[in-house]
Amino acid sequence: MRRRRSPTTAPVSAALRSRFPALRGPDPDRFCYAASDRTETIRAVAAASDMVLVLGTEDEPDTRLLAGLARAGRAKAHVIDDAGRIEPSWLAGAGTIGLAETASAWPRLAGQVATALSGLGPDSVTRRQVSTEILGTHPDPGIS
């Protein structure tokens, strides 16, 4: 099975492999895919949403990254650090609203936002999370 690569690192990886043919990739049992999984998760949420509320503080790089990824996915994105900061005008025409929680979001914020949105009428909640699972690797660790 091929290992998944982040699209932003693929050109660098290809250049390194062309210059150093014996270069070996990371051991899949020791490599952490958390960052790329989060990126893919926000892309999936944005693709399925008309608008994404990014929960966190605007001055945090993590928050700006997730908001940017949501916007790149063609969803409108707004950063909030309090459920009371949701502007009703943001919700106009939005049939599907995604929530993206950042590291700077305080623990109960997602629940409070979901509760606030449920006050607008019937809703349903779908949880989306992308995670990488290495099912098998090529016998030669230098081939991925």
CSV table of N, CA and C in Angstrom, one decimal:
chain,number,residue,atom,x,y,z
A,1,MET,N,0.8,-1.2,0.0
A,1,MET,CA,0.0,0.0,0.0
A,1,MET,C,0.9,1.2,0.0
A,2,ARG,N,0.5,2.2,-0.8
A,2,ARG,CA,1.3,3.5,-0.8
A,2,ARG,C,1.0,4.3,0.4
A,3,ARG,N,2.0,5.0,0.9
A,3,ARG,CA,1.7,5.9,2.0
A,3,ARG,C,1.2,7.2,1.5
A,4,ARG,N,0.3,7.8,2.2
A,4,ARG,CA,-0.3,9.1,1.8
A,4,ARG,C,0.7,10.2,2.1
A,5,ARG,N,0.9,11.1,1.1
A,5,ARG,CA,1.7,12.3,1.3
A,5,ARG,C,0.9,13.5,1.2
A,6,SER,N,1.3,14.5,2.0
A,6,SER,CA,0.7,15.8,1.9
A,6,SER,C,1.0,16.4,0.6
A,7,PRO,N,0.0,17.0,-0.1
A,7,PRO,CA,0.3,17.6,-1.4
A,7,PRO,C,1.3,18.8,-1.3
A,8,THR,N,1.5,19.4,-0.2
A,8,THR,CA,2.5,20.4,-0.1
A,8,THR,C,3.9,19.9,0.0
A,9,THR,N,4.1,18.7,0.4
A,9,THR,CA,5.4,18.1,0.5
A,9,THR,C,5.8,17.2,-0.6
A,10,ALA,N,4.9,16.9,-1.5
A,10,ALA,CA,5.2,16.0,-2.6
A,10,ALA,C,6.3,16.5,-3.5
A,11,PRO,N,6.3,17.7,-3.9
A,11,PRO,CA,7.4,18.2,-4.8
A,11,PRO,C,8.8,18.1,-4.1
A,12,VAL,N,8.8,18.5,-2.8
A,12,VAL,CA,10.1,18.4,-2.1
A,12,VAL,C,10.6,17.0,-2.0
A,13,SER,N,9.7,16.1,-1.7
A,13,SER,CA,10.0,14.7,-1.6
A,13,SER,C,10.5,14.1,-2.9
A,14,ALA,N,9.9,14.5,-4.0
A,14,ALA,CA,10.3,14.0,-5.3
A,14,ALA,C,11.7,14.5,-5.7
A,15,ALA,N,12.0,15.8,-5.4
A,15,ALA,CA,13.3,16.4,-5.7
A,15,ALA,C,14.4,15.7,-4.8
A,16,LEU,N,14.1,15.4,-3.6
A,16,LEU,CA,15.1,14.8,-2.7
A,16,LEU,C,15.3,13.3,-3.2
A,17,ARG,N,14.3,12.6,-3.6
A,17,ARG,CA,14.4,11.3,-4.1
A,17,ARG,C,15.2,11.2,-5.4
A,18,SER,N,15.0,12.2,-6.3
A,18,SER,CA,15.8,12.2,-7.5
A,18,SER,C,17.3,12.5,-7.3
A,19,ARG,N,17.6,13.3,-6.3
A,19,ARG,CA,19.0,13.6,-6.0
A,19,ARG,C,19.6,12.5,-5.1
A,20,PHE,N,18.8,11.9,-4.3
A,20,PHE,CA,19.4,10.9,-3.3
A,20,PHE,C,18.5,9.7,-3.5
A,21,PRO,N,18.8,8.8,-4.5
A,21,PRO,CA,17.9,7.7,-4.8
A,21,PRO,C,17.8,6.7,-3.6
A,22,ALA,N,18.8,6.6,-2.7
A,22,ALA,CA,18.7,5.7,-1.6
A,22,ALA,C,18.0,6.3,-0.4
A,23,LEU,N,17.4,7.5,-0.6
A,23,LEU,CA,16.7,8.1,0.5
A,23,LEU,C,15.5,7.2,1.0
A,24,ARG,N,15.4,7.1,2.3
A,24,ARG,CA,14.3,6.3,2.8
A,24,ARG,C,13.3,7.2,3.5
A,25,GLY,N,12.0,6.9,3.4
A,25,GLY,CA,11.0,7.7,4.0
A,25,GLY,C,10.9,7.3,5.5
A,26,PRO,N,10.0,8.0,6.2
A,26,PRO,CA,9.9,7.7,7.7
A,26,PRO,C,9.2,6.3,7.9
A,27,ASP,N,9.6,5.8,9.0
A,27,ASP,CA,9.0,4.5,9.4
A,27,ASP,C,7.5,4.8,9.7
A,28,PRO,N,6.6,4.1,9.0
A,28,PRO,CA,5.2,4.4,9.2
A,28,PRO,C,4.7,4.2,10.6
A,29,ASP,N,5.3,3.3,11.3
A,29,ASP,CA,4.9,3.0,12.7
A,29,ASP,C,5.4,4.2,13.6
A,30,ARG,N,6.3,5.0,13.2
A,30,ARG,CA,6.7,6.1,14.0
A,30,ARG,C,6.3,7.5,13.5
A,31,PHE,N,5.7,7.5,12.4
A,31,PHE,CA,5.4,8.8,11.8
A,31,PHE,C,4.0,9.3,12.3
A,32,CYS,N,3.9,10.5,12.6
A,32,CYS,CA,2.6,11.1,13.1
A,32,CYS,C,1.9,11.8,11.9
A,33,TYR,N,0.7,11.4,11.6
A,33,TYR,CA,-0.1,12.0,10.6
A,33,TYR,C,-1.1,13.0,11.1
A,34,ALA,N,-1.0,13.4,12.3
A,34,ALA,CA,-2.0,14.3,12.9
A,34,ALA,C,-2.2,15.6,12.1
A,35,ALA,N,-1.1,16.2,11.7
A,35,ALA,CA,-1.3,17.5,11.0
A,35,ALA,C,-2.0,17.3,9.7
A,36,SER,N,-1.5,16.3,8.9
A,36,SER,CA,-2.2,16.1,7.6
A,36,SER,C,-3.6,15.6,7.8
A,37,ASP,N,-3.9,14.8,8.8
A,37,ASP,CA,-5.2,14.4,9.0
A,37,ASP,C,-6.1,15.5,9.4
A,38,ARG,N,-5.6,16.5,10.2
A,38,ARG,CA,-6.5,17.7,10.5
A,38,ARG,C,-6.7,18.5,9.2
A,39,THR,N,-5.7,18.7,8.4
A,39,THR,CA,-5.9,19.4,7.1
A,39,THR,C,-7.0,18.7,6.3
A,40,GLU,N,-6.9,17.4,6.1
A,40,GLU,CA,-7.9,16.7,5.3
A,40,GLU,C,-9.3,16.8,6.0
A,41,THR,N,-9.3,16.8,7.3
A,41,THR,CA,-10.6,16.9,8.0
A,41,THR,C,-11.3,18.2,7.7
A,42,ILE,N,-10.5,19.3,7.8
A,42,ILE,CA,-11.1,20.6,7.6
A,42,ILE,C,-11.5,20.8,6.1
A,43,ARG,N,-10.8,20.2,5.2
A,43,ARG,CA,-11.1,20.2,3.8
A,43,ARG,C,-12.4,19.5,3.6
A,44,ALA,N,-12.6,18.3,4.3
A,44,ALA,CA,-13.8,17.5,4.1
A,44,ALA,C,-15.0,18.3,4.7
A,45,VAL,N,-14.8,18.9,5.9
A,45,VAL,CA,-15.9,19.7,6.5
A,45,VAL,C,-16.3,20.9,5.6
A,46,ALA,N,-15.3,21.6,5.1
A,46,ALA,CA,-15.6,22.8,4.2
A,46,ALA,C,-16.3,22.3,2.9
A,47,ALA,N,-15.9,21.2,2.4
A,47,ALA,CA,-16.5,20.7,1.1
A,47,ALA,C,-18.0,20.4,1.3
A,48,ALA,N,-18.3,20.0,2.5
A,48,ALA,CA,-19.7,19.6,2.8
A,48,ALA,C,-20.5,20.7,3.5
A,49,SER,N,-19.9,21.9,3.6
A,49,SER,CA,-20.6,23.0,4.3
A,49,SER,C,-20.7,24.3,3.4
A,50,ASP,N,-21.8,25.0,3.7
A,50,ASP,CA,-21.9,26.3,3.1
A,50,ASP,C,-21.1,27.4,3.9
A,51,MET,N,-21.0,27.1,5.1
A,51,MET,CA,-20.3,28.0,6.0
A,51,MET,C,-19.6,27.2,7.1
A,52,VAL,N,-18.4,27.7,7.5
A,52,VAL,CA,-17.7,27.0,8.6
A,52,VAL,C,-17.4,28.0,9.7
A,53,LEU,N,-17.8,27.7,10.9
A,53,LEU,CA,-17.4,28.5,12.1
A,53,LEU,C,-16.1,27.9,12.7
A,54,VAL,N,-15.1,28.6,12.6
A,54,VAL,CA,-13.8,28.2,13.2
A,54,VAL,C,-13.7,28.7,14.6
A,55,LEU,N,-13.7,27.7,15.5
A,55,LEU,CA,-13.8,28.0,17.0
A,55,LEU,C,-12.4,28.2,17.5
A,56,GLY,N,-12.1,29.4,17.9
A,56,GLY,CA,-10.7,29.7,18.5
A,56,GLY,C,-10.5,31.2,18.5
A,57,THR,N,-9.3,31.7,18.8
A,57,THR,CA,-9.0,33.1,18.8
A,57,THR,C,-8.3,33.5,17.5
A,58,GLU,N,-8.7,34.7,17.0
A,58,GLU,CA,-8.2,35.1,15.7
A,58,GLU,C,-6.7,35.3,15.6
A,59,ASP,N,-6.1,35.6,16.7
A,59,ASP,CA,-4.7,35.9,16.7
A,59,ASP,C,-3.8,34.6,16.7
A,60,GLU,N,-4.4,33.4,16.7
A,60,GLU,CA,-3.6,32.2,16.8
A,60,GLU,C,-3.4,31.7,15.3
A,61,PRO,N,-2.1,31.3,15.0
A,61,PRO,CA,-1.8,30.8,13.7
A,61,PRO,C,-2.6,29.6,13.3
A,62,ASP,N,-2.9,28.7,14.3
A,62,ASP,CA,-3.7,27.5,14.0
A,62,ASP,C,-5.1,27.9,13.6
A,63,THR,N,-5.7,28.9,14.2
A,63,THR,CA,-7.0,29.4,13.8
A,63,THR,C,-7.0,30.0,12.4
A,64,ARG,N,-6.0,30.8,12.1
A,64,ARG,CA,-5.9,31.4,10.7
A,64,ARG,C,-5.7,30.3,9.7
A,65,LEU,N,-4.9,29.3,10.0
A,65,LEU,CA,-4.7,28.2,9.1
A,65,LEU,C,-6.0,27.4,8.8
A,66,LEU,N,-6.8,27.1,9.8
A,66,LEU,CA,-8.0,26.3,9.6
A,66,LEU,C,-9.0,27.2,8.8
A,67,ALA,N,-9.1,28.5,9.2
A,67,ALA,CA,-10.0,29.4,8.5
A,67,ALA,C,-9.6,29.5,7.0
A,68,GLY,N,-8.3,29.6,6.7
A,68,GLY,CA,-7.9,29.7,5.3
A,68,GLY,C,-8.2,28.4,4.6
A,69,LEU,N,-8.0,27.3,5.2
A,69,LEU,CA,-8.3,26.0,4.5
A,69,LEU,C,-9.8,25.9,4.2
A,70,ALA,N,-10.6,26.3,5.1
A,70,ALA,CA,-12.1,26.3,4.9
A,70,ALA,C,-12.4,27.2,3.7
A,71,ARG,N,-11.9,28.4,3.7
A,71,ARG,CA,-12.1,29.3,2.6
A,71,ARG,C,-11.6,28.8,1.3
A,72,ALA,N,-10.5,28.1,1.3
A,72,ALA,CA,-9.9,27.5,0.1
A,72,ALA,C,-10.9,26.4,-0.4
A,73,GLY,N,-11.6,25.8,0.5
A,73,GLY,CA,-12.6,24.8,0.1
A,73,GLY,C,-13.9,25.4,-0.3
A,74,ARG,N,-14.0,26.7,-0.6
A,74,ARG,CA,-15.1,27.4,-1.1
A,74,ARG,C,-16.2,27.6,-0.1
A,75,ALA,N,-15.9,27.4,1.2
A,75,ALA,CA,-16.9,27.7,2.2
A,75,ALA,C,-16.6,29.1,2.8
A,76,LYS,N,-17.7,29.8,3.2
A,76,LYS,CA,-17.5,31.0,3.9
A,76,LYS,C,-17.0,30.6,5.3
A,77,ALA,N,-16.1,31.3,5.9
A,77,ALA,CA,-15.5,30.9,7.2
A,77,ALA,C,-15.5,32.2,8.1
A,78,HIS,N,-15.9,32.0,9.4
A,78,HIS,CA,-15.9,33.0,10.4
A,78,HIS,C,-15.2,32.4,11.6
A,79,VAL,N,-14.4,33.2,12.3
A,79,VAL,CA,-13.7,32.8,13.5
A,79,VAL,C,-14.5,33.4,14.7
A,80,ILE,N,-14.8,32.5,15.6
A,80,ILE,CA,-15.4,33.0,16.9
A,80,ILE,C,-14.8,32.4,18.1
A,81,ASP,N,-14.8,33.1,19.2
A,81,ASP,CA,-14.2,32.6,20.4
A,81,ASP,C,-15.3,32.5,21.5
A,82,ASP,N,-16.6,32.9,21.1
A,82,ASP,CA,-17.7,32.9,22.0
A,82,ASP,C,-19.0,32.6,21.1
A,83,ALA,N,-19.9,31.8,21.6
A,83,ALA,CA,-21.1,31.5,20.9
A,83,ALA,C,-21.9,32.7,20.6
A,84,GLY,N,-21.8,33.7,21.5
A,84,GLY,CA,-22.6,35.0,21.4
A,84,GLY,C,-22.1,35.8,20.3
A,85,ARG,N,-21.0,35.5,19.7
A,85,ARG,CA,-20.4,36.3,18.6
A,85,ARG,C,-20.9,35.9,17.2
A,86,ILE,N,-21.8,34.9,17.1
A,86,ILE,CA,-22.3,34.5,15.8
A,86,ILE,C,-23.3,35.6,15.3
A,87,GLU,N,-23.0,36.0,14.2
A,87,GLU,CA,-23.8,37.1,13.5
A,87,GLU,C,-25.0,36.4,12.7
A,88,PRO,N,-26.2,36.7,13.0
A,88,PRO,CA,-27.3,36.1,12.2
A,88,PRO,C,-27.1,36.3,10.7
A,89,SER,N,-26.5,37.3,10.2
A,89,SER,CA,-26.4,37.5,8.8
A,89,SER,C,-25.5,36.5,8.2
A,90,TRP,N,-24.5,35.9,9.0
A,90,TRP,CA,-23.7,34.8,8.5
A,90,TRP,C,-24.5,33.6,8.1
A,91,LEU,N,-25.6,33.4,8.8
A,91,LEU,CA,-26.3,32.1,8.6
A,91,LEU,C,-27.3,32.2,7.5
A,92,ALA,N,-27.6,33.4,7.0
A,92,ALA,CA,-28.5,33.5,5.9
A,92,ALA,C,-28.1,32.7,4.7
A,93,GLY,N,-28.9,31.8,4.2
A,93,GLY,CA,-28.6,31.0,3.0
A,93,GLY,C,-27.7,29.8,3.3
A,94,ALA,N,-27.3,29.6,4.5
A,94,ALA,CA,-26.4,28.5,4.8
A,94,ALA,C,-27.3,27.3,5.3
A,95,GLY,N,-27.3,26.3,4.4
A,95,GLY,CA,-28.0,25.1,4.8
A,95,GLY,C,-27.2,24.2,5.7
A,96,THR,N,-25.9,24.2,5.5
A,96,THR,CA,-25.0,23.3,6.2
A,96,THR,C,-23.9,24.2,6.8
A,97,ILE,N,-23.8,24.1,8.1
A,97,ILE,CA,-22.8,24.8,8.9
A,97,ILE,C,-21.8,23.9,9.5
A,98,GLY,N,-20.5,24.0,9.2
A,98,GLY,CA,-19.5,23.2,9.8
A,98,GLY,C,-18.8,23.9,10.9
A,99,LEU,N,-18.4,23.1,11.9
A,99,LEU,CA,-17.6,23.6,13.0
A,99,LEU,C,-16.2,23.0,13.0
A,100,ALA,N,-15.2,23.9,13.2
A,100,ALA,CA,-13.9,23.4,13.2
A,100,ALA,C,-13.3,23.9,14.5
A,101,GLU,N,-12.8,23.1,15.4
A,101,GLU,CA,-12.3,23.4,16.7
A,101,GLU,C,-10.8,23.5,16.6
A,102,THR,N,-10.2,24.6,17.1
A,102,THR,CA,-8.8,24.8,17.1
A,102,THR,C,-8.2,24.5,18.5
A,103,ALA,N,-6.9,24.5,18.6
A,103,ALA,CA,-6.3,24.3,19.9
A,103,ALA,C,-6.6,25.4,20.9
A,104,SER,N,-6.9,26.6,20.4
A,104,SER,CA,-7.1,27.7,21.3
A,104,SER,C,-8.6,27.8,21.7
A,105,ALA,N,-9.5,27.0,21.2
A,105,ALA,CA,-10.9,27.0,21.6
A,105,ALA,C,-11.0,26.5,23.0
A,106,TRP,N,-11.8,27.1,23.8
A,106,TRP,CA,-12.0,26.6,25.1
A,106,TRP,C,-12.9,25.4,25.1
A,107,PRO,N,-12.8,24.5,26.0
A,107,PRO,CA,-13.4,23.2,25.9
A,107,PRO,C,-14.9,23.1,25.6
A,108,ARG,N,-15.7,24.0,26.2
A,108,ARG,CA,-17.2,23.8,26.0
A,108,ARG,C,-17.7,24.6,24.8
A,109,LEU,N,-16.9,25.3,24.1
A,109,LEU,CA,-17.3,26.2,23.0
A,109,LEU,C,-18.1,25.4,21.9
A,110,ALA,N,-17.6,24.3,21.5
A,110,ALA,CA,-18.3,23.6,20.4
A,110,ALA,C,-19.7,23.2,20.8
A,111,GLY,N,-19.9,22.7,22.1
A,111,GLY,CA,-21.2,22.4,22.6
A,111,GLY,C,-22.1,23.6,22.6
A,112,GLN,N,-21.6,24.7,23.1
A,112,GLN,CA,-22.4,25.9,23.2
A,112,GLN,C,-22.8,26.4,21.8
A,113,VAL,N,-21.9,26.3,20.8
A,113,VAL,CA,-22.3,26.8,19.5
A,113,VAL,C,-23.3,25.9,18.9
A,114,ALA,N,-23.2,24.6,19.1
A,114,ALA,CA,-24.2,23.6,18.6
A,114,ALA,C,-25.6,23.9,19.2
A,115,THR,N,-25.6,24.2,20.5
A,115,THR,CA,-26.8,24.5,21.2
A,115,THR,C,-27.4,25.8,20.7
A,116,ALA,N,-26.6,26.8,20.4
A,116,ALA,CA,-27.1,28.0,19.9
A,116,ALA,C,-27.7,27.8,18.5
A,117,LEU,N,-27.0,27.0,17.7
A,117,LEU,CA,-27.5,26.8,16.3
A,117,LEU,C,-28.8,25.9,16.3
A,118,SER,N,-28.9,25.0,17.3
A,118,SER,CA,-30.1,24.2,17.4
A,118,SER,C,-31.4,25.0,17.7
A,119,GLY,N,-31.2,26.2,18.3
A,119,GLY,CA,-32.3,27.1,18.6
A,119,GLY,C,-32.9,27.7,17.4
A,120,LEU,N,-32.3,27.6,16.2
A,120,LEU,CA,-32.8,28.1,15.0
A,120,LEU,C,-33.8,27.2,14.3
A,121,GLY,N,-33.9,26.0,14.8
A,121,GLY,CA,-34.8,25.0,14.2
A,121,GLY,C,-34.2,23.6,14.2
A,122,PRO,N,-34.9,22.7,13.6
A,122,PRO,CA,-34.4,21.3,13.6
A,122,PRO,C,-33.0,21.2,13.0
A,123,ASP,N,-32.2,20.4,13.6
A,123,ASP,CA,-30.8,20.2,13.0
A,123,ASP,C,-30.4,18.8,13.2
A,124,SER,N,-29.3,18.5,12.5
A,124,SER,CA,-28.7,17.2,12.7
A,124,SER,C,-27.2,17.4,12.7
A,125,VAL,N,-26.5,16.5,13.4
A,125,VAL,CA,-25.1,16.7,13.6
A,125,VAL,C,-24.4,15.5,13.0
A,126,THR,N,-23.4,15.8,12.2
A,126,THR,CA,-22.6,14.7,11.6
A,126,THR,C,-21.1,15.0,12.0
A,127,ARG,N,-20.4,14.0,12.5
A,127,ARG,CA,-19.0,14.2,12.9
A,127,ARG,C,-18.2,13.7,11.7
A,128,ARG,N,-17.2,14.5,11.3
A,128,ARG,CA,-16.3,14.1,10.2
A,128,ARG,C,-14.9,14.2,10.8
A,129,GLN,N,-14.1,13.1,10.5
A,129,GLN,CA,-12.7,13.1,10.9
A,129,GLN,C,-12.0,12.2,10.0
A,130,VAL,N,-10.9,12.7,9.4
A,130,VAL,CA,-10.1,11.9,8.5
A,130,VAL,C,-8.9,11.4,9.4
A,131,SER,N,-8.6,10.1,9.3
A,131,SER,CA,-7.4,9.6,10.0
A,131,SER,C,-6.7,8.6,9.1
A,132,THR,N,-5.4,8.7,9.1
A,132,THR,CA,-4.5,7.8,8.3
A,132,THR,C,-4.3,6.5,9.1
A,133,GLU,N,-4.5,5.5,8.4
A,133,GLU,CA,-4.2,4.2,9.0
A,133,GLU,C,-3.3,3.4,8.1
A,134,ILE,N,-2.1,3.0,8.5
A,134,ILE,CA,-1.2,2.2,7.7
A,134,ILE,C,-1.6,0.8,7.8
A,135,LEU,N,-2.0,0.2,6.7
A,135,LEU,CA,-2.5,-1.2,6.7
A,135,LEU,C,-1.4,-2.1,6.4
A,136,GLY,N,-0.4,-1.7,5.7
A,136,GLY,CA,0.7,-2.5,5.3
A,136,GLY,C,1.7,-1.7,4.6
A,137,THR,N,3.0,-2.1,4.6
A,137,THR,CA,4.0,-1.4,3.9
A,137,THR,C,4.7,-2.3,2.9
A,138,HIS,N,5.4,-1.7,2.0
A,138,HIS,CA,6.2,-2.4,1.0
A,138,HIS,C,7.3,-3.1,1.7
A,139,PRO,N,7.8,-4.3,1.4
A,139,PRO,CA,8.9,-4.9,2.1
A,139,PRO,C,10.2,-4.1,2.0
A,140,ASP,N,10.4,-3.3,1.0
A,140,ASP,CA,11.6,-2.5,0.9
A,140,ASP,C,11.2,-1.1,1.5
A,141,PRO,N,11.7,-0.7,2.7
A,141,PRO,CA,11.3,0.5,3.3
A,141,PRO,C,11.6,1.8,2.5
A,142,GLY,N,12.5,1.7,1.5
A,142,GLY,CA,12.8,2.8,0.7
A,142,GLY,C,11.8,3.0,-0.4
A,143,ILE,N,10.8,2.1,-0.6
A,143,ILE,CA,9.8,2.3,-1.6
A,143,ILE,C,8.5,2.6,-0.9
A,144,SER,N,7.8,3.6,-1.4
A,144,SER,CA,6.5,3.9,-0.7
A,144,SER,C,5.5,4.1,-1.8
